[in-house]
PDB file of C-alpha atoms in Angstrom:
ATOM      1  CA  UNK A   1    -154.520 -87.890-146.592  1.00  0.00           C
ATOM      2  CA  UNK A   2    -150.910 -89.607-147.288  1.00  0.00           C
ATOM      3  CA  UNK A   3    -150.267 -92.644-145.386  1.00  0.00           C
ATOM      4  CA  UNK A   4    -147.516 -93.357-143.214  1.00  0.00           C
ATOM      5  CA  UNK A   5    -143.828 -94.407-144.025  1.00  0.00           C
ATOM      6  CA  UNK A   6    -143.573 -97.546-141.976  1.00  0.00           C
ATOM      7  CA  UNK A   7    -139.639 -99.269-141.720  1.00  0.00           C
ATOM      8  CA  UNK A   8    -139.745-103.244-141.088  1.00  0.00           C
ATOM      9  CA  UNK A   9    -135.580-104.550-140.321  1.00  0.00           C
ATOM     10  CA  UNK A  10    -134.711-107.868-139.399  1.00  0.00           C
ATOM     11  CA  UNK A  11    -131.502-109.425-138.493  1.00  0.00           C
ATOM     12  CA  UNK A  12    -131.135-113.357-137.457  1.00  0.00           C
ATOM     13  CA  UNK A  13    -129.870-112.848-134.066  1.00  0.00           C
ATOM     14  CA  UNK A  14    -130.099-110.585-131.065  1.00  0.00           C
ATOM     15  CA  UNK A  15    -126.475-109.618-131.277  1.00  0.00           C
ATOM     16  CA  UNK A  16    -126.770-108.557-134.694  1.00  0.00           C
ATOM     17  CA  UNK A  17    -127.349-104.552-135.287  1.00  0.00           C
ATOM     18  CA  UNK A  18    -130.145-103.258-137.527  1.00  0.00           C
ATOM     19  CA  UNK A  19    -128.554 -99.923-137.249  1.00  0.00           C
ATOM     20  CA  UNK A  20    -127.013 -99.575-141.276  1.00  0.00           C
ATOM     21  CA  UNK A  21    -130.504-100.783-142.652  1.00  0.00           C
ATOM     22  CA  UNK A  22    -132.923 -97.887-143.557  1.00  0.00           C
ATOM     23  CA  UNK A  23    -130.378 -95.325-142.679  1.00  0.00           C
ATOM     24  CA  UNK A  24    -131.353 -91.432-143.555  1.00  0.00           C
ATOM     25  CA  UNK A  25    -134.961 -92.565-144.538  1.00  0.00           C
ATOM     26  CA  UNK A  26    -137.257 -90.744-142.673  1.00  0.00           C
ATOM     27  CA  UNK A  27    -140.162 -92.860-140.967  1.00  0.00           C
ATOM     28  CA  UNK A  28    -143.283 -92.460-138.823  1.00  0.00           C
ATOM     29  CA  UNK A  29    -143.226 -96.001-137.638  1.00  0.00           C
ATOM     30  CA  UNK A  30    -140.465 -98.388-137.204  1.00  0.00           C
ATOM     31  CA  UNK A  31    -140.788-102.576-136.799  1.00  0.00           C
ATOM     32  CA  UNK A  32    -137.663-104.782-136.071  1.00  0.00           C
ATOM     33  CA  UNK A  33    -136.826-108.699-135.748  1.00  0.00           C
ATOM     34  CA  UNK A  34    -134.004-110.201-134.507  1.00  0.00           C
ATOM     35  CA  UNK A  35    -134.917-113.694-135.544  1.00  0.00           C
ATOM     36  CA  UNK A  36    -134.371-115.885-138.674  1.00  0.00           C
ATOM     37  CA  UNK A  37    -136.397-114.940-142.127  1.00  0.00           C
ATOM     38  CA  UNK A  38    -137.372-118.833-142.219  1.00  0.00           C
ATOM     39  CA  UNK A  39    -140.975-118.280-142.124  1.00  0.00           C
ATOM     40  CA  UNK A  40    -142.912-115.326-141.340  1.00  0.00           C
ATOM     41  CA  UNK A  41    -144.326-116.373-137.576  1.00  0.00           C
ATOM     42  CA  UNK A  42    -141.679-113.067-136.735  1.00  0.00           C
ATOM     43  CA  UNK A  43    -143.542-110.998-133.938  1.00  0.00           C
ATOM     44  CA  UNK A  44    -142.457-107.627-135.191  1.00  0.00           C
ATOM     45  CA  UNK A  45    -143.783-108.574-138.545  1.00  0.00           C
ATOM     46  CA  UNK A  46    -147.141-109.769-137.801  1.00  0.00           C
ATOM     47  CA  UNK A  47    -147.225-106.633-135.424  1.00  0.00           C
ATOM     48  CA  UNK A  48    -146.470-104.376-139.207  1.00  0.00           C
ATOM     49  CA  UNK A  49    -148.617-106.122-141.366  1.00  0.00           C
ATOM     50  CA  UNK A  50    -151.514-105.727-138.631  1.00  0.00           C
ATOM     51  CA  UNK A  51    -150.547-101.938-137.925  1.00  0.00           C
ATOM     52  CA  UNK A  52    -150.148-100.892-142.316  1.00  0.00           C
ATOM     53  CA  UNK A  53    -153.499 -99.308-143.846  1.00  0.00           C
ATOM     54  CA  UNK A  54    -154.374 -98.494-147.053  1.00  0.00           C
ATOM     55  CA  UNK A  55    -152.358 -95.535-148.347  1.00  0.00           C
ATOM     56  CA  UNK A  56    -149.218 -96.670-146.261  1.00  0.00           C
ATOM     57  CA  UNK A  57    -145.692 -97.306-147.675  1.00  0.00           C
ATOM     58  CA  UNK A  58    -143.693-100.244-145.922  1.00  0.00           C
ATOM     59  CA  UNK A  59    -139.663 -99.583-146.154  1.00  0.00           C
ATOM     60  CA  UNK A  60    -137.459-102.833-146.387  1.00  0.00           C
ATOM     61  CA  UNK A  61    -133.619-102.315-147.070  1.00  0.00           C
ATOM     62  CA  UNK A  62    -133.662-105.742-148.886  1.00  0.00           C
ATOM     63  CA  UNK A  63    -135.719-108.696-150.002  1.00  0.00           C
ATOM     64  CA  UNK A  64    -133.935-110.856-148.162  1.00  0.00           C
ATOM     65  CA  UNK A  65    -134.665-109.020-144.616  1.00  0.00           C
ATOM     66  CA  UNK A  66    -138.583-109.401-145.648  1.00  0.00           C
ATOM     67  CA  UNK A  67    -138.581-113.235-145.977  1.00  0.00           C
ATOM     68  CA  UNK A  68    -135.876-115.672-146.882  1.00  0.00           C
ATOM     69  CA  UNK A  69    -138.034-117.731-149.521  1.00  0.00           C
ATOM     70  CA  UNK A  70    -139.664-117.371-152.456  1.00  0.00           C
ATOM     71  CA  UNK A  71    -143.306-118.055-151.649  1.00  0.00           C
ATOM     72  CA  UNK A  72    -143.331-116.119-148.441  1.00  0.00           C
ATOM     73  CA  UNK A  73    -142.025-113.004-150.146  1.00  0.00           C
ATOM     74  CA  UNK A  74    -144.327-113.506-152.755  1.00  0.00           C
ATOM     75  CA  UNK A  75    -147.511-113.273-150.272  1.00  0.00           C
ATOM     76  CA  UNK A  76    -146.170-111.086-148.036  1.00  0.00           C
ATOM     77  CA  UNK A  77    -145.902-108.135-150.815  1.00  0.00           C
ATOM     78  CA  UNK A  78    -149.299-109.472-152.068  1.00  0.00           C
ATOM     79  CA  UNK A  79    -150.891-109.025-148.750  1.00  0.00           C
ATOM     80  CA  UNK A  80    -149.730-105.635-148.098  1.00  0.00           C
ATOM     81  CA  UNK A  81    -150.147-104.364-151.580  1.00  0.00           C
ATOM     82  CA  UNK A  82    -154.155-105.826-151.130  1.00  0.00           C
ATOM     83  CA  UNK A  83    -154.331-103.672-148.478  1.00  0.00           C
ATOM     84  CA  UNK A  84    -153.344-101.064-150.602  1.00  0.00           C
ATOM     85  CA  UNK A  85    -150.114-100.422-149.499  1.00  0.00           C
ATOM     86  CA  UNK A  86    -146.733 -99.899-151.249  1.00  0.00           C
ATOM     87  CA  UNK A  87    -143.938-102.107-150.553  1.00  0.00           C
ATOM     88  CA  UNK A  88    -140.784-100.852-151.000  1.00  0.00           C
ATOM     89  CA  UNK A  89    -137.063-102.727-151.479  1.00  0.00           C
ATOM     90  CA  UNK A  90    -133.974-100.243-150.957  1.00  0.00           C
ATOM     91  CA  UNK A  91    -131.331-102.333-151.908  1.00  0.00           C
ATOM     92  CA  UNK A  92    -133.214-103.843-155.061  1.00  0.00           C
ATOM     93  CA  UNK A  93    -134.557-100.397-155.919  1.00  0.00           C
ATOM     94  CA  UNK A  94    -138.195-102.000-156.471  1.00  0.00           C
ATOM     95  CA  UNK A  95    -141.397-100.865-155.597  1.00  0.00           C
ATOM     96  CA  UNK A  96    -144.477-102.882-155.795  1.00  0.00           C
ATOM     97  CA  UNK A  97    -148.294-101.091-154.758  1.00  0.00           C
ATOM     98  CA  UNK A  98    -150.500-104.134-156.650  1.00  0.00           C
ATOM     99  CA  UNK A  99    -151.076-102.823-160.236  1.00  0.00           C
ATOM    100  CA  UNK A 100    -147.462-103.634-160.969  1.00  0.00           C
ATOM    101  CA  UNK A 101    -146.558-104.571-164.454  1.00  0.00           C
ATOM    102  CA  UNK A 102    -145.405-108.974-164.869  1.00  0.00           C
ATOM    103  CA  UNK A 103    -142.013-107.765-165.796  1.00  0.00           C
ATOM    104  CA  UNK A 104    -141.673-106.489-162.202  1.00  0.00           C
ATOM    105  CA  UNK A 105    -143.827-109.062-160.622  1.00  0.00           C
ATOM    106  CA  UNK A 106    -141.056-111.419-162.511  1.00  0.00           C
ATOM    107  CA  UNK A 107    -138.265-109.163-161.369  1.00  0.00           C
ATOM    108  CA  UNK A 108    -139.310-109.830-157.462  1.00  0.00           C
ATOM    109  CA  UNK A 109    -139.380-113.833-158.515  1.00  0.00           C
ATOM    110  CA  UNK A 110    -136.126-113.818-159.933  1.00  0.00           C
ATOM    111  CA  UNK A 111    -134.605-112.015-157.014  1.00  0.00           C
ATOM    112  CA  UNK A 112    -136.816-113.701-154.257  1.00  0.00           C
ATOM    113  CA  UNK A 113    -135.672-117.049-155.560  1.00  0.00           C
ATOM    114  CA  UNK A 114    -131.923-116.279-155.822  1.00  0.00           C
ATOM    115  CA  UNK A 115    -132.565-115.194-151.872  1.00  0.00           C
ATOM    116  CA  UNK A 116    -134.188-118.741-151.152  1.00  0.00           C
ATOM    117  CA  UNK A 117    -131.296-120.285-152.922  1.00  0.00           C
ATOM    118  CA  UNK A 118    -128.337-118.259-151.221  1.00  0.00           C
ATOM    119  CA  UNK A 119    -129.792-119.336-147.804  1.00  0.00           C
ATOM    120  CA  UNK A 120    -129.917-122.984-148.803  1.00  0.00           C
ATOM    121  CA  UNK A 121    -126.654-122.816-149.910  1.00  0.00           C
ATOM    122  CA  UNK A 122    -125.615-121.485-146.347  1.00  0.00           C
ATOM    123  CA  UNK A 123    -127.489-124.194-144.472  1.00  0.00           C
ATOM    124  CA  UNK A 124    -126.019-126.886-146.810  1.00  0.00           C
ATOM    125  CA  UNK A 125    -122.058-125.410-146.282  1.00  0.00           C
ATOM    126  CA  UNK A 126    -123.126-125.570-142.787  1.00  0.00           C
ATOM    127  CA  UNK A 127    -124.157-129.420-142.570  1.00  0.00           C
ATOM    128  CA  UNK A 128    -121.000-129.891-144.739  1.00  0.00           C
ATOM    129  CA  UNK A 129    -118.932-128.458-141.600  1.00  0.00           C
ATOM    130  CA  UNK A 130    -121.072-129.737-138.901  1.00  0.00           C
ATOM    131  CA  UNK A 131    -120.662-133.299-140.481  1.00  0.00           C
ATOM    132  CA  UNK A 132    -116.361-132.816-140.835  1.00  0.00           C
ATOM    133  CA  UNK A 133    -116.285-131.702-137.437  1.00  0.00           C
ATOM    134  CA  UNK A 134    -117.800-134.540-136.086  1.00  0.00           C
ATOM    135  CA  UNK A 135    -115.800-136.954-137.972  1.00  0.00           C
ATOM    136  CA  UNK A 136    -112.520-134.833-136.592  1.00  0.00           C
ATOM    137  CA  UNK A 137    -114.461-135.637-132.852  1.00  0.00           C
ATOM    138  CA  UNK A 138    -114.761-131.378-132.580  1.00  0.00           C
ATOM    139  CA  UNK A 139    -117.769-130.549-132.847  1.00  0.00           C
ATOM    140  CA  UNK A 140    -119.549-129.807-129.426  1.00  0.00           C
ATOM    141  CA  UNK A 141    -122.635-128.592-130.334  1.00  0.00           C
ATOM    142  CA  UNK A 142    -124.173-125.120-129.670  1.00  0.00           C
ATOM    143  CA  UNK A 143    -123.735-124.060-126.709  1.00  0.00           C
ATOM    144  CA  UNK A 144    -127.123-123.865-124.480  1.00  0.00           C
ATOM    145  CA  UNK A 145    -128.373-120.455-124.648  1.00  0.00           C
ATOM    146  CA  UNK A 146    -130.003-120.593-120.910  1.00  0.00           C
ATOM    147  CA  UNK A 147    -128.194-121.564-117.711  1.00  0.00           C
ATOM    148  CA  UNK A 148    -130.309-123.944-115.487  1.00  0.00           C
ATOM    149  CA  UNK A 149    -131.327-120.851-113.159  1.00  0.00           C
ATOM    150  CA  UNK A 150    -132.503-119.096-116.350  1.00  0.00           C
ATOM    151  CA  UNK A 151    -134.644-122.239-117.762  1.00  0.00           C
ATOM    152  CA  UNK A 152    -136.236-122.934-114.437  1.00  0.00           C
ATOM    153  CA  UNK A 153    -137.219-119.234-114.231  1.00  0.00           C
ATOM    154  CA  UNK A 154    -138.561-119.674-117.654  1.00  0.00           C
ATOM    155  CA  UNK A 155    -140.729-122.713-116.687  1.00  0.00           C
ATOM    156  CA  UNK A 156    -141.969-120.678-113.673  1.00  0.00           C
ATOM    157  CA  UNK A 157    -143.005-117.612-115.307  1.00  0.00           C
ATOM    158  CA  UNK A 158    -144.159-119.538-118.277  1.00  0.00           C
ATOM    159  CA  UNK A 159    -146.480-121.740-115.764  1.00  0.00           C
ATOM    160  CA  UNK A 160    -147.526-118.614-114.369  1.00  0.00           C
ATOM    161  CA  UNK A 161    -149.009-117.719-117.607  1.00  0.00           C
ATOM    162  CA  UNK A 162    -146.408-114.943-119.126  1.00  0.00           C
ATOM    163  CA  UNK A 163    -146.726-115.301-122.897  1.00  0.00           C
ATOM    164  CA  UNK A 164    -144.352-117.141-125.001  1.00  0.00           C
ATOM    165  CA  UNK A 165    -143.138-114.367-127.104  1.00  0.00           C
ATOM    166  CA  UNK A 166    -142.533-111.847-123.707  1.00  0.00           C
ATOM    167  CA  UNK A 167    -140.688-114.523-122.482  1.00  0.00           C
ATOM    168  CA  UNK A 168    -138.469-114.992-125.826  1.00  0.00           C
ATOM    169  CA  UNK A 169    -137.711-111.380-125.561  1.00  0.00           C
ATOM    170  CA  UNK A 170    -136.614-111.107-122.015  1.00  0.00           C
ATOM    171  CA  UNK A 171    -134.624-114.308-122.529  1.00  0.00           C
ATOM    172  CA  UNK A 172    -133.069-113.040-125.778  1.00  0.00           C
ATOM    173  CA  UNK A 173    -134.239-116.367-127.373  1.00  0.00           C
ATOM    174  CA  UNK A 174    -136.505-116.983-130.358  1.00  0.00           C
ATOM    175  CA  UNK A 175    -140.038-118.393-129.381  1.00  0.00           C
ATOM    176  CA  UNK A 176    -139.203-121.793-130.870  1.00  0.00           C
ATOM    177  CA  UNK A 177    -135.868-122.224-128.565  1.00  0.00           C
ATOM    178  CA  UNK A 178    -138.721-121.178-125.650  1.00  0.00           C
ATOM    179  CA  UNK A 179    -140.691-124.302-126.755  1.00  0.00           C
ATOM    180  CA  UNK A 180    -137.702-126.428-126.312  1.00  0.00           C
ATOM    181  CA  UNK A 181    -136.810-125.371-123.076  1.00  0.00           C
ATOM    182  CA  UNK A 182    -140.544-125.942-122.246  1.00  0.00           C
ATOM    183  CA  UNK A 183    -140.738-129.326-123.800  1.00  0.00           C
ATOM    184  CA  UNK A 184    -137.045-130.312-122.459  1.00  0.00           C
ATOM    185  CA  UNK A 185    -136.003-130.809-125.683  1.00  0.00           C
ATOM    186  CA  UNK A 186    -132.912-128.294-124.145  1.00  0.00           C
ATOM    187  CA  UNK A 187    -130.582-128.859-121.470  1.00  0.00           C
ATOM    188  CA  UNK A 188    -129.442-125.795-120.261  1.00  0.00           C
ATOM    189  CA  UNK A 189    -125.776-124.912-119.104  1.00  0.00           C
ATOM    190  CA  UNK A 190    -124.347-124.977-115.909  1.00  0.00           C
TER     191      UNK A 190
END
């Protein structure tokens, strides 16, 4: 029996499109984030790497859309190949299914690690502005992605026992900005 072809996309927010990554590739099951690669707690993902069996390919255009550092990566492809799944990288043209040879297991190091490095190199530009800004007296912050009608709905339905990630997607908000509204670690805007 051949397993399925399963797509995983990610993009950081939830105005950014997925639509050019895995284009023409045909798929039985599709996953998608629209949060950061930080870490892996990504809904979508956990929902893949719980859905994949044995005999299964996973489809990712890029390393970079699977995790965003180096030792994520690394287990994430480790998991799912011990599983016995394939784990495929468009973009990279790599393809790891667990009796993969140290040159490639170097390869996906190499790469994985230039990925962790580009994104600290993107938060450290960004400090760099954040910090002239604020010297200049422009910088305003972000602007609160909630109004106050929105975060008290939030605290209602959250009281009422609606589950943190439902309540990041109706809000359009990752589940950590949830926890701040929650917490009142947000204000939100008028």
């Amino acid at each position: 029996m051949k397993g399925q072809m399963v797509g995983y996309v990610r993009v950081s927010s939830a105005d950014q499109f997925e639509d050019r990554q895995l284009v023409g590739i045909a798929l039985d099951r599709k996953f998608a984030d629209r949060i950061s690669g930080k870490n892996t707690d990504r809904v979508e993902l956990q929902n893949m790497l719980a859905y994949v069996r044995h005999g299964d390919t996973v489809v990712v255009h890029s390393l970079d859309r699977l995790a965003r550092n180096l030792p994520d990566l690394l287990q994430l492809v480790k998991t799912m190949t011990n599983k016995g799944v394939t784990v495929k990288f468009i973009k990279e043209n790599l393809e790891f299914s667990g009796d993969d040879s140290p040159m490639s297991i170097l390869l996906l190091s190499v790469l994985g690690a230039f990925a962790q490095f580009e994104r600290e190199l993107i938060r450290e530009r960004q400090r760099e502005g954040i910090a002239l800004a604020k010297l200049r007296g422009v910088y305003k912050g972000r602007k609160p992605a909630l109004t106050k009608a929105q975060a008290e709905e939030l605290r209602q339905r959250a009281s009422a026992g609606e589950s943190k990630a439902e309540l990041a997607r109706v809000f359009h908000i990752s589940r950590d900005t949830v926890y701040k509204y929650l917490n009142g670690k947000y204000e939100p805007r008028s």
